[in-house]
Tab-separated table of C-alpha atoms and ligand atoms in Angstrom:
chain	number	residue	atom	x	y	z
A	1	MET	CA	-38.404	21.830	-18.385
A	2	LYS	CA	-39.710	25.444	-18.765
A	3	ASN	CA	-38.988	28.039	-15.931
A	4	ILE	CA	-42.052	29.282	-14.625
A	5	CYS	CA	-41.849	32.983	-12.879
A	6	VAL	CA	-45.209	34.591	-11.393
A	7	LEU	CA	-45.556	38.125	-10.665
A	8	VAL	CA	-47.933	39.016	-7.384
A	9	SER	CA	-48.913	42.090	-5.529
A	10	GLY	CA	-51.644	40.422	-3.090
A	11	GLY	CA	-52.887	37.305	-1.992
A	12	GLY	CA	-51.607	34.821	-4.576
A	13	THR	CA	-54.553	32.230	-4.896
A	14	ASN	CA	-53.844	31.763	-8.198
A	15	LEU	CA	-50.224	31.188	-7.243
A	16	GLN	CA	-51.536	28.585	-5.066
A	17	ALA	CA	-53.672	27.162	-7.580
A	18	LEU	CA	-50.150	26.801	-9.871
A	19	ILE	CA	-48.182	25.364	-6.957
A	20	ASP	CA	-50.853	22.732	-6.461
A	21	ALA	CA	-50.965	21.996	-10.177
A	22	GLU	CA	-47.151	21.564	-10.304
A	23	LYS	CA	-47.097	19.327	-7.229
A	24	SER	CA	-50.279	16.964	-8.512
A	25	GLY	CA	-48.529	16.712	-11.914
A	26	VAL	CA	-51.668	19.183	-13.847
A	27	ILE	CA	-48.396	20.990	-14.903
A	28	LYS	CA	-46.299	19.210	-16.932
A	29	ASN	CA	-42.658	20.304	-18.594
A	30	GLY	CA	-42.709	23.317	-15.931
A	31	LYS	CA	-41.496	24.346	-12.605
A	32	ILE	CA	-42.485	27.123	-10.747
A	33	THR	CA	-38.561	28.776	-10.299
A	34	CYS	CA	-39.106	32.380	-9.095
A	35	VAL	CA	-42.014	34.493	-7.700
A	36	ILE	CA	-41.560	38.596	-7.823
A	37	SER	CA	-43.851	40.504	-5.913
A	38	SER	CA	-44.516	44.595	-6.011
A	39	LYS	CA	-45.494	44.443	-2.887
A	40	GLU	CA	-43.858	43.751	0.203
A	41	GLY	CA	-45.457	41.728	3.009
A	42	VAL	CA	-48.155	39.833	0.931
A	43	TYR	CA	-49.420	36.524	1.436
A	44	ALA	CA	-48.647	35.271	-2.015
A	45	LEU	CA	-44.731	35.633	-0.800
A	46	GLU	CA	-45.593	33.364	2.252
A	47	ARG	CA	-47.049	30.951	-0.265
A	48	ALA	CA	-43.675	30.840	-2.271
A	49	LYS	CA	-41.826	30.532	1.020
A	50	GLN	CA	-43.781	27.696	2.249
A	51	ASN	CA	-43.084	26.170	-0.826
A	52	GLY	CA	-39.360	26.537	-1.029
A	53	ILE	CA	-39.496	28.741	-3.890
A	54	PRO	CA	-37.209	31.786	-4.297
A	55	THR	CA	-38.506	34.817	-4.106
A	56	ARG	CA	-37.913	38.351	-4.845
A	57	VAL	CA	-39.433	41.319	-3.653
A	58	MET	CA	-39.494	44.849	-5.689
A	59	PRO	CA	-41.552	47.399	-4.488
A	60	ARG	CA	-43.050	49.857	-7.254
A	61	LYS	CA	-42.219	52.880	-4.849
A	62	ASP	CA	-38.688	52.320	-4.828
A	63	TYR	CA	-38.212	53.301	-8.226
A	64	ALA	CA	-39.039	56.686	-9.890
A	65	ASP	CA	-40.798	55.574	-12.798
A	66	VAL	CA	-42.502	53.119	-15.187
A	67	ALA	CA	-39.412	52.413	-17.601
A	68	THR	CA	-36.889	52.198	-14.466
A	69	TYR	CA	-39.372	49.753	-12.458
A	70	THR	CA	-39.941	47.650	-15.852
A	71	LYS	CA	-36.027	47.634	-16.778
A	72	ALA	CA	-35.615	46.501	-13.085
A	73	VAL	CA	-38.147	43.601	-13.287
A	74	THR	CA	-36.964	42.532	-16.653
A	75	ASP	CA	-33.345	42.296	-15.720
A	76	ALA	CA	-34.773	40.460	-12.678
A	77	LEU	CA	-36.536	38.044	-15.349
A	78	LEU	CA	-33.665	37.643	-17.597
A	79	GLU	CA	-31.310	36.455	-14.515
A	80	GLU	CA	-33.809	33.938	-13.604
A	81	LYS	CA	-33.681	32.839	-16.981
A	82	ALA	CA	-37.614	32.909	-17.051
A	83	ASP	CA	-38.913	30.821	-20.487
A	84	LEU	CA	-42.381	31.844	-19.148
A	85	ILE	CA	-43.695	34.777	-17.216
A	86	VAL	CA	-47.380	34.681	-15.128
A	87	TYR	CA	-48.795	37.616	-14.077
A	88	ALA	CA	-51.236	36.320	-11.016
A	89	GLY	CA	-52.552	39.060	-9.495
A	90	PHE	CA	-49.737	41.457	-10.598
A	91	MET	CA	-51.351	45.200	-9.843
A	92	THR	CA	-48.230	46.964	-11.394
A	93	ILE	CA	-48.119	48.592	-14.517
A	94	LEU	CA	-45.021	47.660	-16.768
A	95	ASP	CA	-43.870	49.462	-20.133
A	96	GLU	CA	-43.139	47.730	-23.465
A	97	GLN	CA	-39.440	46.795	-22.941
A	98	ILE	CA	-40.709	43.983	-20.979
A	99	VAL	CA	-42.866	42.786	-23.702
A	100	LYS	CA	-40.133	43.320	-26.279
A	101	ALA	CA	-37.534	41.056	-23.709
A	102	PHE	CA	-40.301	38.321	-23.814
A	103	PRO	CA	-42.806	38.286	-26.646
A	104	TYR	CA	-45.651	35.928	-26.168
A	105	LYS	CA	-43.928	34.342	-23.427
A	106	MET	CA	-46.001	36.294	-20.934
A	107	ILE	CA	-49.652	35.224	-19.805
A	108	ASN	CA	-52.386	36.890	-17.773
A	109	ILE	CA	-55.577	35.961	-16.519
A	110	HIS	CA	-58.130	38.782	-16.673
A	111	PRO	CA	-61.218	38.044	-14.212
A	112	ALA	CA	-64.053	38.637	-16.840
A	113	LEU	CA	-64.895	37.585	-20.495
A	114	ILE	CA	-62.429	39.791	-22.695
A	115	PRO	CA	-63.161	41.823	-24.770
A	116	SER	CA	-65.626	42.901	-22.042
A	117	PHE	CA	-64.927	44.261	-18.666
A	118	CYS	CA	-61.654	45.156	-19.586
A	119	GLY	CA	-58.557	47.412	-20.095
A	120	LYS	CA	-57.358	50.326	-17.772
A	121	GLY	CA	-59.245	50.440	-14.740
A	122	TYR	CA	-60.648	46.997	-14.847
A	123	TYR	CA	-58.783	45.381	-12.359
A	124	GLY	CA	-60.110	43.642	-8.856
A	125	LEU	CA	-63.619	44.572	-7.983
A	126	HIS	CA	-63.975	46.764	-10.264
A	127	VAL	CA	-64.696	44.521	-12.559
A	128	HIS	CA	-67.234	42.649	-10.856
A	129	GLU	CA	-68.789	46.033	-10.240
A	130	ALA	CA	-68.999	46.800	-13.474
A	131	VAL	CA	-70.392	43.224	-14.866
A	132	LEU	CA	-73.313	43.466	-12.190
A	133	GLN	CA	-74.240	46.477	-13.235
A	134	ARG	CA	-74.568	46.072	-16.985
A	135	GLY	CA	-76.697	43.243	-16.100
A	136	VAL	CA	-74.884	40.503	-17.762
A	137	LYS	CA	-75.715	37.009	-17.823
A	138	ILE	CA	-72.854	35.342	-18.068
A	139	SER	CA	-69.089	36.375	-16.667
A	140	GLY	CA	-65.770	34.449	-16.281
A	141	ALA	CA	-62.242	34.341	-17.040
A	142	THR	CA	-59.740	34.555	-19.887
A	143	VAL	CA	-55.783	33.651	-19.860
A	144	HIS	CA	-54.374	36.013	-23.011
A	145	PHE	CA	-50.492	36.681	-24.035
A	146	VAL	CA	-49.338	40.113	-22.391
A	147	THR	CA	-48.301	42.352	-25.157
A	148	GLU	CA	-48.334	46.536	-25.445
A	149	VAL	CA	-52.011	46.728	-25.383
A	150	CYS	CA	-54.097	46.238	-21.703
A	151	ASP	CA	-55.594	43.319	-21.584
A	152	GLY	CA	-54.966	42.916	-25.889
A	153	GLY	CA	-53.176	39.966	-26.445
A	154	PRO	CA	-54.197	36.605	-28.142
A	155	ILE	CA	-56.691	35.064	-25.678
A	156	ILE	CA	-55.658	31.407	-24.776
A	157	LEU	CA	-58.174	29.851	-22.664
A	158	GLN	CA	-62.047	31.228	-21.646
A	159	GLY	CA	-64.186	29.895	-18.854
A	160	THR	CA	-67.716	31.459	-17.846
A	161	VAL	CA	-70.077	31.601	-14.757
A	162	PRO	CA	-73.612	32.492	-14.804
A	163	VAL	CA	-74.285	35.821	-13.129
A	164	LEU	CA	-77.232	35.502	-10.074
A	165	ASP	CA	-79.567	37.591	-9.218
A	166	ASP	CA	-78.584	38.452	-5.966
A	167	ASP	CA	-74.621	38.201	-6.810
A	168	THR	CA	-72.360	40.736	-4.999
A	169	PRO	CA	-69.034	41.878	-6.274
A	170	GLU	CA	-67.581	39.582	-3.767
A	171	VAL	CA	-69.957	36.326	-4.506
A	172	LEU	CA	-69.176	36.844	-8.131
A	173	GLN	CA	-65.569	37.184	-7.943
A	174	LYS	CA	-65.437	34.003	-5.664
A	175	ARG	CA	-67.550	32.093	-8.461
A	176	ILE	CA	-64.984	32.772	-10.964
A	177	MET	CA	-61.792	32.461	-8.529
A	178	GLU	CA	-63.398	29.137	-7.741
A	179	ASN	CA	-64.801	27.880	-10.898
A	180	VAL	CA	-62.414	28.987	-13.558
A	181	GLU	CA	-59.242	31.110	-12.780
A	182	TRP	CA	-57.922	28.482	-10.199
A	183	LYS	CA	-58.108	25.548	-13.170
A	184	LEU	CA	-57.875	27.774	-16.269
A	185	LEU	CA	-54.554	28.908	-15.388
A	186	PRO	CA	-52.723	25.769	-14.592
A	187	GLN	CA	-53.903	24.523	-17.978
A	188	ALA	CA	-53.366	27.490	-19.519
A	189	VAL	CA	-49.394	27.090	-17.973
A	190	SER	CA	-49.224	23.368	-18.888
A	191	LEU	CA	-49.762	24.195	-22.626
A	192	PHE	CA	-47.368	27.034	-22.885
A	193	CYS	CA	-44.768	24.578	-21.174
A	194	GLU	CA	-45.511	21.459	-23.631
A	195	ASP	CA	-45.467	23.884	-26.809
A	196	LYS	CA	-49.342	23.173	-27.579
A	197	ILE	CA	-50.598	26.781	-28.043
A	198	GLU	CA	-50.145	27.823	-31.748
A	199	LEU	CA	-50.075	31.283	-32.436
A	200	VAL	CA	-51.686	32.562	-35.783
A	201	GLY	CA	-52.009	36.625	-36.030
A	202	GLU	CA	-54.038	37.149	-33.153
A	203	ARG	CA	-55.796	33.855	-32.559
A	204	THR	CA	-54.194	31.112	-30.763
A	205	TYR	CA	-54.810	27.254	-31.482
A	206	ILE	CA	-54.738	24.085	-29.014
A	207	LYS	CA	-52.731	21.593	-30.534
A	208	LYS	CA	-53.550	18.332	-30.011
B	301	GRF	C1	-57.690	37.717	-9.952
B	301	GRF	O1	-59.023	37.975	-9.490
B	301	GRF	C2	-56.915	37.844	-11.110
B	301	GRF	O2	-57.539	37.389	-11.551
B	301	GRF	C3	-56.806	38.882	-11.595
B	301	GRF	O3	-56.416	39.227	-9.557
B	301	GRF	C4	-56.747	38.518	-8.946
B	301	GRF	C5	-55.506	37.915	-8.140
B	301	GRF	O4	-55.967	37.293	-7.022
B	301	GRF	N1	-55.725	39.585	-12.305
B	301	GRF	P1	-54.914	36.725	-6.228
B	301	GRF	O5	-53.765	37.027	-5.925
B	301	GRF	O6	-54.256	35.349	-7.087
B	301	GRF	O7	-55.874	35.676	-5.146
């Protein structure tokens, strides 16, 4: 059974999807053993507590710089004996120390079809604003391994939704969350925990 640690900073709807998936047996061979938040008082922490999951609050503002903060988070994850780290709406940048400590053991969900609309500055509603401004007809979400390159690690799963003429960023965000993110992230977590993700160079293959 793999220890799953989830990093959050906000409402935690993706965390909730993972909790529900663990309960219903969608996630095989994995258990959420810790939730770490970069912000105090966020609802994601409440969701963890309601489900008896241990939490740690590590406010970014309590640390002098990115390096010190990354070291503290990495140490916490080592203490927790994390086998898999899931970035579920974690809004804080960490440096390469954590990638070295957990190579190809960290996954992120990004609310667009990578390699479009990703990288620095593409977070939250900014992603969906850019999608609407460019006028693409489909969008979606991507689960990928976390590497040193922001949103640049090997892609594990992608899912799509249509972009509709009267969409606002908020409406599109909701469609992507409900139809893609909350399904794709638990699926990817389960595949990882079952050792079904094969990495060959920059590509991943799902073992049957
Ligand atoms: C999601 O849109 C996710 O794709 C992005 O941040 C958002 C987190 O939302 N990385 P929540 O905290 O899981 O509700």
